[in-house]
Short mmCIF file of C-alpha atoms in Angstrom, two decimals:
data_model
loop_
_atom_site.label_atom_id
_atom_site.label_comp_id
_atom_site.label_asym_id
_atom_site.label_seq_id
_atom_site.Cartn_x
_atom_site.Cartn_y
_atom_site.Cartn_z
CA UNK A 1 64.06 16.57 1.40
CA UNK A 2 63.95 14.11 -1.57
CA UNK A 3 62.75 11.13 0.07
CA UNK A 4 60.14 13.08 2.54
CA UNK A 5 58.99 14.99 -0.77
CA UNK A 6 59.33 11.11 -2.76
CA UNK A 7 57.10 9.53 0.34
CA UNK A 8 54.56 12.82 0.30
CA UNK A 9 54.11 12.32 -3.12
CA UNK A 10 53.44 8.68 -2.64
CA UNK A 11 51.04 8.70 -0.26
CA UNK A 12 49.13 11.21 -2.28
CA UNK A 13 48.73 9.03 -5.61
CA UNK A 14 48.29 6.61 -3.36
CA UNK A 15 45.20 8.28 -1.63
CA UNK A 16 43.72 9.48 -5.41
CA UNK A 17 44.21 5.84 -6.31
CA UNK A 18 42.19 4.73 -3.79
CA UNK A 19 39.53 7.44 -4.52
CA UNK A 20 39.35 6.50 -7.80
CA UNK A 21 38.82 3.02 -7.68
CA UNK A 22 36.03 4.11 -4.97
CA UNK A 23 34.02 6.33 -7.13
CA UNK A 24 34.29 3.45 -9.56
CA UNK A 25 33.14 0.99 -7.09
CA UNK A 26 30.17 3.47 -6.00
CA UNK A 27 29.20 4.08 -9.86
CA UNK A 28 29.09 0.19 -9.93
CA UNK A 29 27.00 0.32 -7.61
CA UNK A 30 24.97 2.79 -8.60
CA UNK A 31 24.42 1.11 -12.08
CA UNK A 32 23.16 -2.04 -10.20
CA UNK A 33 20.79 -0.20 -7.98
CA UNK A 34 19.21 1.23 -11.03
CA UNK A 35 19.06 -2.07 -12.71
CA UNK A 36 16.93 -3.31 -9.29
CA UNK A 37 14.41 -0.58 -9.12
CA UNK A 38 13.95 -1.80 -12.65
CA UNK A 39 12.71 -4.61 -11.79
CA UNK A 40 10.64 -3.72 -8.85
CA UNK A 41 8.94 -1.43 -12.03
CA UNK A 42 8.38 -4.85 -13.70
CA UNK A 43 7.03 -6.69 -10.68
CA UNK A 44 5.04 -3.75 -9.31
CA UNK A 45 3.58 -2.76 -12.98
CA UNK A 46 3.07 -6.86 -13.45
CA UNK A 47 0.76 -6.40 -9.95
CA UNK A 48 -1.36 -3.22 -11.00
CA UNK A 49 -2.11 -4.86 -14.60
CA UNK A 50 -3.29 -8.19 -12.51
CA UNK A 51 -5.58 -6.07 -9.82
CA UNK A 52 -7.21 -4.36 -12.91
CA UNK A 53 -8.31 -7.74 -14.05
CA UNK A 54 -9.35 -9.17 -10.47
CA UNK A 55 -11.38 -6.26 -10.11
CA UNK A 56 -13.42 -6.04 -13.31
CA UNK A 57 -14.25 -9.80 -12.35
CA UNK A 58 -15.04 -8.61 -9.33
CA UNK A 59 -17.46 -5.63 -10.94
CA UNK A 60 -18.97 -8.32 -12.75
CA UNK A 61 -19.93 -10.31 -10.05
CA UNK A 62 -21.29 -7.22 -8.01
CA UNK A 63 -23.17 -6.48 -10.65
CA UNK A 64 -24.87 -9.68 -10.66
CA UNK A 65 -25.76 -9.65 -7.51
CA UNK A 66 -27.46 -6.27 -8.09
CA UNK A 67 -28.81 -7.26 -10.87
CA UNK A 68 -27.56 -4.84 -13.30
CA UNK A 69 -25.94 -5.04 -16.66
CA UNK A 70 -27.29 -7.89 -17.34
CA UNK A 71 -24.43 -10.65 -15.97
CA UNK A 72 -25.29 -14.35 -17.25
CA UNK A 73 -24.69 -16.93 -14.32
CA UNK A 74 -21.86 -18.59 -16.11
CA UNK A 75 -19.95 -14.69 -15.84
CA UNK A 76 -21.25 -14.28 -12.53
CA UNK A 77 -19.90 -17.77 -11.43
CA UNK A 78 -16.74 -16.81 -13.17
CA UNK A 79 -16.22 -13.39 -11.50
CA UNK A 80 -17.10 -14.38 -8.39
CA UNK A 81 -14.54 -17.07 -8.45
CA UNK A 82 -11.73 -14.87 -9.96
CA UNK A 83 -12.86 -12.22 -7.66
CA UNK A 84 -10.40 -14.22 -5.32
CA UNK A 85 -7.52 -14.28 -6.98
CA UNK A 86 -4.02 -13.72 -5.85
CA UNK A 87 -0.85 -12.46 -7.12
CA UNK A 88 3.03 -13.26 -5.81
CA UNK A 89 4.85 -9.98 -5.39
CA UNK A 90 8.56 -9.78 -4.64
CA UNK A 91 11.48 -6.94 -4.49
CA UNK A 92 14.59 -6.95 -5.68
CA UNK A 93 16.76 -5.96 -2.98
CA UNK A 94 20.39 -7.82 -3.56
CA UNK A 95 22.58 -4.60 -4.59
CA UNK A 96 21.53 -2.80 -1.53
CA UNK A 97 21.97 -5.46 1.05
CA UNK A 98 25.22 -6.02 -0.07
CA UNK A 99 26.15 -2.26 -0.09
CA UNK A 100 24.74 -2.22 3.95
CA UNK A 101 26.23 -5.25 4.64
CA UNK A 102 29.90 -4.85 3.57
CA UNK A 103 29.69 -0.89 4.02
CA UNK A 104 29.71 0.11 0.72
CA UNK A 105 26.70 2.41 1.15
CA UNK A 106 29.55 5.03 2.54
CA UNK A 107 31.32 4.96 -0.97
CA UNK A 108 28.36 7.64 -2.32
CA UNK A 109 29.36 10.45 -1.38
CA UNK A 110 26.15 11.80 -1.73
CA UNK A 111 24.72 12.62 1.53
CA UNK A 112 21.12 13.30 -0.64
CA UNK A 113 21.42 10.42 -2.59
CA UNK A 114 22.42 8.07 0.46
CA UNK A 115 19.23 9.51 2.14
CA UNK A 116 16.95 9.23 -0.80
CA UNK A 117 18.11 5.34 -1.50
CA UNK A 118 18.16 4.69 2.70
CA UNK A 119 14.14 6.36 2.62
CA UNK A 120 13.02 3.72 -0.63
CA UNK A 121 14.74 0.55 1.08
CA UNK A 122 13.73 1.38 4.59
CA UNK A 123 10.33 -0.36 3.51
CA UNK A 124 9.97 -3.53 1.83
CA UNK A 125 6.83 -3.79 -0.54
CA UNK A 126 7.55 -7.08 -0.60
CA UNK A 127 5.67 -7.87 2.42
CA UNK A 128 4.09 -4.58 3.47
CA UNK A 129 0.54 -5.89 5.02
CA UNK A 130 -1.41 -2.97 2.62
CA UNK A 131 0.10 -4.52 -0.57
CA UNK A 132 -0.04 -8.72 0.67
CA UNK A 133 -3.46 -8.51 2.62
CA UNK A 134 -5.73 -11.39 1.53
CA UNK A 135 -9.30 -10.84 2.68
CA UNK A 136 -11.39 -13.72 3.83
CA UNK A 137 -13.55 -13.46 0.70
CA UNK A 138 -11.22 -15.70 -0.71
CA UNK A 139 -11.40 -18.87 1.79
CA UNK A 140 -14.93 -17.92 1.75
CA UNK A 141 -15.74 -18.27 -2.20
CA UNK A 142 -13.63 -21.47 -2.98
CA UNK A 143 -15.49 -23.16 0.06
CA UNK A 144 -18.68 -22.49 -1.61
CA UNK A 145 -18.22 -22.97 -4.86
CA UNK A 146 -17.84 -26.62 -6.62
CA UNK A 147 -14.54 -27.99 -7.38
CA UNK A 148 -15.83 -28.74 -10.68
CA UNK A 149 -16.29 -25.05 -11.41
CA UNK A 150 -13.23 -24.60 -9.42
CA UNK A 151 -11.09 -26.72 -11.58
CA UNK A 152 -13.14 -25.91 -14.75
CA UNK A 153 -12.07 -21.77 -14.19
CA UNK A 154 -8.36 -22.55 -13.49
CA UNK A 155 -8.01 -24.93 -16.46
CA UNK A 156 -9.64 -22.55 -18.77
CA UNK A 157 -8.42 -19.33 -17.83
CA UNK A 158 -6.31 -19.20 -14.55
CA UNK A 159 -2.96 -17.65 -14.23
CA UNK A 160 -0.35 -17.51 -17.32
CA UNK A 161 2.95 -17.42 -16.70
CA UNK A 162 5.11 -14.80 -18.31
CA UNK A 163 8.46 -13.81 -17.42
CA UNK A 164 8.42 -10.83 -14.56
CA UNK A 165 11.74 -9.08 -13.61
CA UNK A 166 13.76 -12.52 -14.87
CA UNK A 167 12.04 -14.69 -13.08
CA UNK A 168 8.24 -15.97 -13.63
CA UNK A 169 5.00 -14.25 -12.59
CA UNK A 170 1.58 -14.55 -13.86
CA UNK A 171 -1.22 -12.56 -15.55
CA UNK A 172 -4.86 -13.34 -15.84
CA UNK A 173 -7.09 -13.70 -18.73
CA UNK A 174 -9.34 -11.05 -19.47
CA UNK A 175 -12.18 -12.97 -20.52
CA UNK A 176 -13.12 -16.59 -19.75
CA UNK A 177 -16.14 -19.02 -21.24
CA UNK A 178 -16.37 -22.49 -19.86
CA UNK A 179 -17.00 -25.68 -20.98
CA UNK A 180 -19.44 -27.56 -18.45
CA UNK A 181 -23.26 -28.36 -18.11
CA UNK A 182 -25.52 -25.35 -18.09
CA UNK A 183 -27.56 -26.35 -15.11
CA UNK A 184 -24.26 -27.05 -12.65
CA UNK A 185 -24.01 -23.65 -13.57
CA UNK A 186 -26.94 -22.17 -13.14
CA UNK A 187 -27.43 -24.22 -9.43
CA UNK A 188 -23.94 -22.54 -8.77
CA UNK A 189 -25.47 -18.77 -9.39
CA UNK A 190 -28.54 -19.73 -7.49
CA UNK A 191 -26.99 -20.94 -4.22
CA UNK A 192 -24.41 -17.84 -4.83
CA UNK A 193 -27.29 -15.56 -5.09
CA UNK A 194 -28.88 -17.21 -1.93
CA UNK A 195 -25.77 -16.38 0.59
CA UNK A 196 -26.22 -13.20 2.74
CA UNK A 197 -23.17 -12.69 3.15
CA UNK A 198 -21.96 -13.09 -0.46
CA UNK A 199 -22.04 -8.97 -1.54
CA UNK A 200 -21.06 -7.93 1.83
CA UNK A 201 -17.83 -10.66 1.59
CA UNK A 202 -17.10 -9.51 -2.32
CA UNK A 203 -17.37 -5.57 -1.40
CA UNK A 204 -14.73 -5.87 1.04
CA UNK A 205 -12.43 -7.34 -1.15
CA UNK A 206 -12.83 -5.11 -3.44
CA UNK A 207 -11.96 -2.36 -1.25
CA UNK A 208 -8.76 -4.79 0.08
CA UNK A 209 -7.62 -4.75 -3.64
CA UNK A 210 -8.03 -1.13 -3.97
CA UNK A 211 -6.12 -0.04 -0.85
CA UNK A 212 -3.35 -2.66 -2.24
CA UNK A 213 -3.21 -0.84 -5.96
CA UNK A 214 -3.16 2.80 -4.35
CA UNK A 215 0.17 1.43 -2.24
CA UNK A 216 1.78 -0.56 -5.30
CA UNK A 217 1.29 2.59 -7.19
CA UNK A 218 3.14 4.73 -4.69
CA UNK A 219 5.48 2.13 -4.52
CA UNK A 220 5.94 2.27 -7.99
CA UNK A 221 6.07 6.29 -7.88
CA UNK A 222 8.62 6.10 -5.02
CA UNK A 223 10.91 3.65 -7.25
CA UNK A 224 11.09 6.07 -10.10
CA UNK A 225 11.89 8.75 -7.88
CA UNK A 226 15.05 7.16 -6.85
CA UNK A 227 16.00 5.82 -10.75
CA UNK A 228 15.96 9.57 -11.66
CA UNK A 229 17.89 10.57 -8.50
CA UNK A 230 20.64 8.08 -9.02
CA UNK A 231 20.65 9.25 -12.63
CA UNK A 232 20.83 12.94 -12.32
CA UNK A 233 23.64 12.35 -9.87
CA UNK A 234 25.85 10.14 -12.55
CA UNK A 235 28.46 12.66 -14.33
#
């Protein structure tokens, strides 16, 4: 009776020693998953405050080309060319992959929690085609438009690099002036002016960007869902 009571009694520390060092392993886990959706916060936040300056480039440039608000060429040439811009956009995926992949997902014991962090992962922003479209206003506008102006734009107020979810990403400049001849400039806006195609082309990037920004945001909505989950659910 002592040694079947002695192995009994084993097996169960045994079996709460194991337990333990899972729920460890699965607040580990946990701690790093939160630490991820952080950064997807950065990189997604990084991407709305770059679409807001895109578009009121973009504005500006409409505007022009309606002839309203009174646009000078040299901020109509500049919006129309910044009007293209794009933005890299990456998620941070490394905690989960390893969970799936060595089958640590099954140490949350959470059958909500597993659900809610299986729903956010099932889809990767990262290269969903509403969120990484580029419309063919770009290709269009930087075959137009001088490689003087071109270069001129990007050396005077193209992307800055700042440091996005430890890595690098970029912003853009709010405002821009240029340095360069007055009538290269003003020839630019003219032959701009001239396309038929040019508001048409512009509009529907504008309404690429926008569809992209309403999906980073629910992205972004989606993330902080599952940060408050996983930290509700921490005792």
């Amino acid at each position: 009776m002592i040694v079947v009571i002695g192995v009994f009694i084993g097996i169960q520390v045994s079996n709460w020693n194991e337990q333990l060092a899972g729920e460890k392993q699965a607040s580990v886990l946990l701690k790093r998953l939160q630490a991820d959706l952080k950064y997807d916060q950065e990189v997604l936040n990084a991407e709305l405050a770059y679409q807001t300056v895109v578009r009121k480039y973009a504005m500006r440039a409409v505007d022009a080309l309606n002839d309203e608000n009174a646009v000078s060429d040299e901020q109509f040439v500049i919006g129309a060319y910044q009007a293209s811009q794009v933005n890299g956009i990456w998620s941070n995926r490394a905690t989960y992959n390893e969970m799936q992949s060595t089958g640590q997902v099954n140490l949350i014991k959470s059958d909500s929690l597993k659900s809610k962090i299986f729903a956010y992962y099932s889809e990767d922003f990262a290269t969903n085609k509403f969120i990484t479209q580029v419309a063919p206003y770009r290709e269009y506008i930087r075959g137009l438009m001088p490689i003087a102006i071109q270069d001129a734009i990007k050396q005077a107020c193209g992307d800055v690099v700042i440091e996005v979810a430890n890595i690098f990403g970029a912003k853009l400049p709010e405002t821009c002036q240029l340095d360069l001849a007055q009538e290269l400039i003003s020839e630019t806006a003219a032959m701009l002016r001239s396309e038929p195609d040019m508001l048409n082309k512009l509009q529907y990037q504008i309404a690429v960007y926008d569809t992209q920004v309403t999906n980073v945001k629910n992205f972004l909505g989606e993330s902080l869902k599952l940060e408050h989950a996983i930290l509700v659910s921490q005792p």
